[in-house]
């Protein structure tokens, strides 16, 4: 369960970063 939770958090963080890149394109 710990590994699954870790992966879930990692995916959430990656999604947030992706949204930031999409909102602020260089």
Coordinates of N, CA and C in Angstrom, one line a residue:
X1 N 0.8 -1.2 0.0 CA 0.0 0.0 0.0 C 0.9 1.3 0.0
X2 N 2.0 1.2 0.7 CA 2.8 2.4 0.8 C 3.4 2.8 -0.6
X3 N 3.8 1.8 -1.4 CA 4.3 2.0 -2.7 C 3.2 2.6 -3.6
X4 N 2.0 2.1 -3.5 CA 0.9 2.6 -4.3 C 0.6 4.0 -3.9
X5 N 0.6 4.4 -2.6 CA 0.3 5.8 -2.2 C 1.4 6.7 -2.8
X6 N 2.7 6.2 -2.7 CA 3.8 7.0 -3.2 C 3.6 7.3 -4.7
X7 N 3.2 6.2 -5.5 CA 3.0 6.4 -6.9 C 1.9 7.4 -7.1
X8 N 0.8 7.3 -6.3 CA -0.3 8.2 -6.5 C 0.1 9.7 -6.3
X9 N 0.9 9.9 -5.2 CA 1.4 11.2 -5.0 C 2.3 11.7 -6.1
X10 N 3.1 10.8 -6.6 CA 4.0 11.2 -7.7 C 3.2 11.6 -8.9
X11 N 2.2 10.9 -9.2 CA 1.4 11.2 -10.4 C 0.7 12.5 -10.2
X12 N 0.2 12.8 -9.0 CA -0.5 14.1 -8.7 C 0.5 15.2 -8.9
X13 N 1.7 15.1 -8.4 CA 2.7 16.1 -8.5 C 3.1 16.3 -10.0
X14 N 3.2 15.2 -10.8 CA 3.6 15.4 -12.2 C 2.4 16.1 -12.9
X15 N 1.2 15.8 -12.6 CA 0.0 16.4 -13.2 C 0.1 17.9 -12.9
X16 N 0.4 18.3 -11.7 CA 0.4 19.7 -11.3 C 1.5 20.4 -12.1
X17 N 2.7 19.7 -12.2 CA 3.8 20.3 -13.0 C 3.4 20.5 -14.5
X18 N 2.7 19.5 -15.0 CA 2.3 19.5 -16.4 C 1.3 20.7 -16.6
X19 N 0.4 20.9 -15.7 CA -0.6 22.0 -15.8 C 0.2 23.3 -15.8
X20 N 1.2 23.4 -14.9 CA 2.0 24.7 -14.8 C 2.6 24.9 -16.2
X21 N 3.3 23.9 -16.7 CA 3.9 24.1 -18.0 C 3.0 24.5 -19.1
X22 N 1.8 23.9 -19.1 CA 0.8 24.2 -20.1 C 0.3 25.7 -19.9
X23 N 0.1 26.1 -18.6 CA -0.4 27.4 -18.3 C 0.7 28.5 -18.6
X24 N 2.0 28.1 -18.4 CA 3.1 29.1 -18.6 C 4.1 28.5 -19.7
X25 N 3.7 28.5 -20.9 CA 4.6 28.0 -22.0 C 5.8 29.0 -22.2
X26 N 6.9 28.5 -22.4 CA 8.1 29.3 -22.5 C 8.1 29.9 -24.0

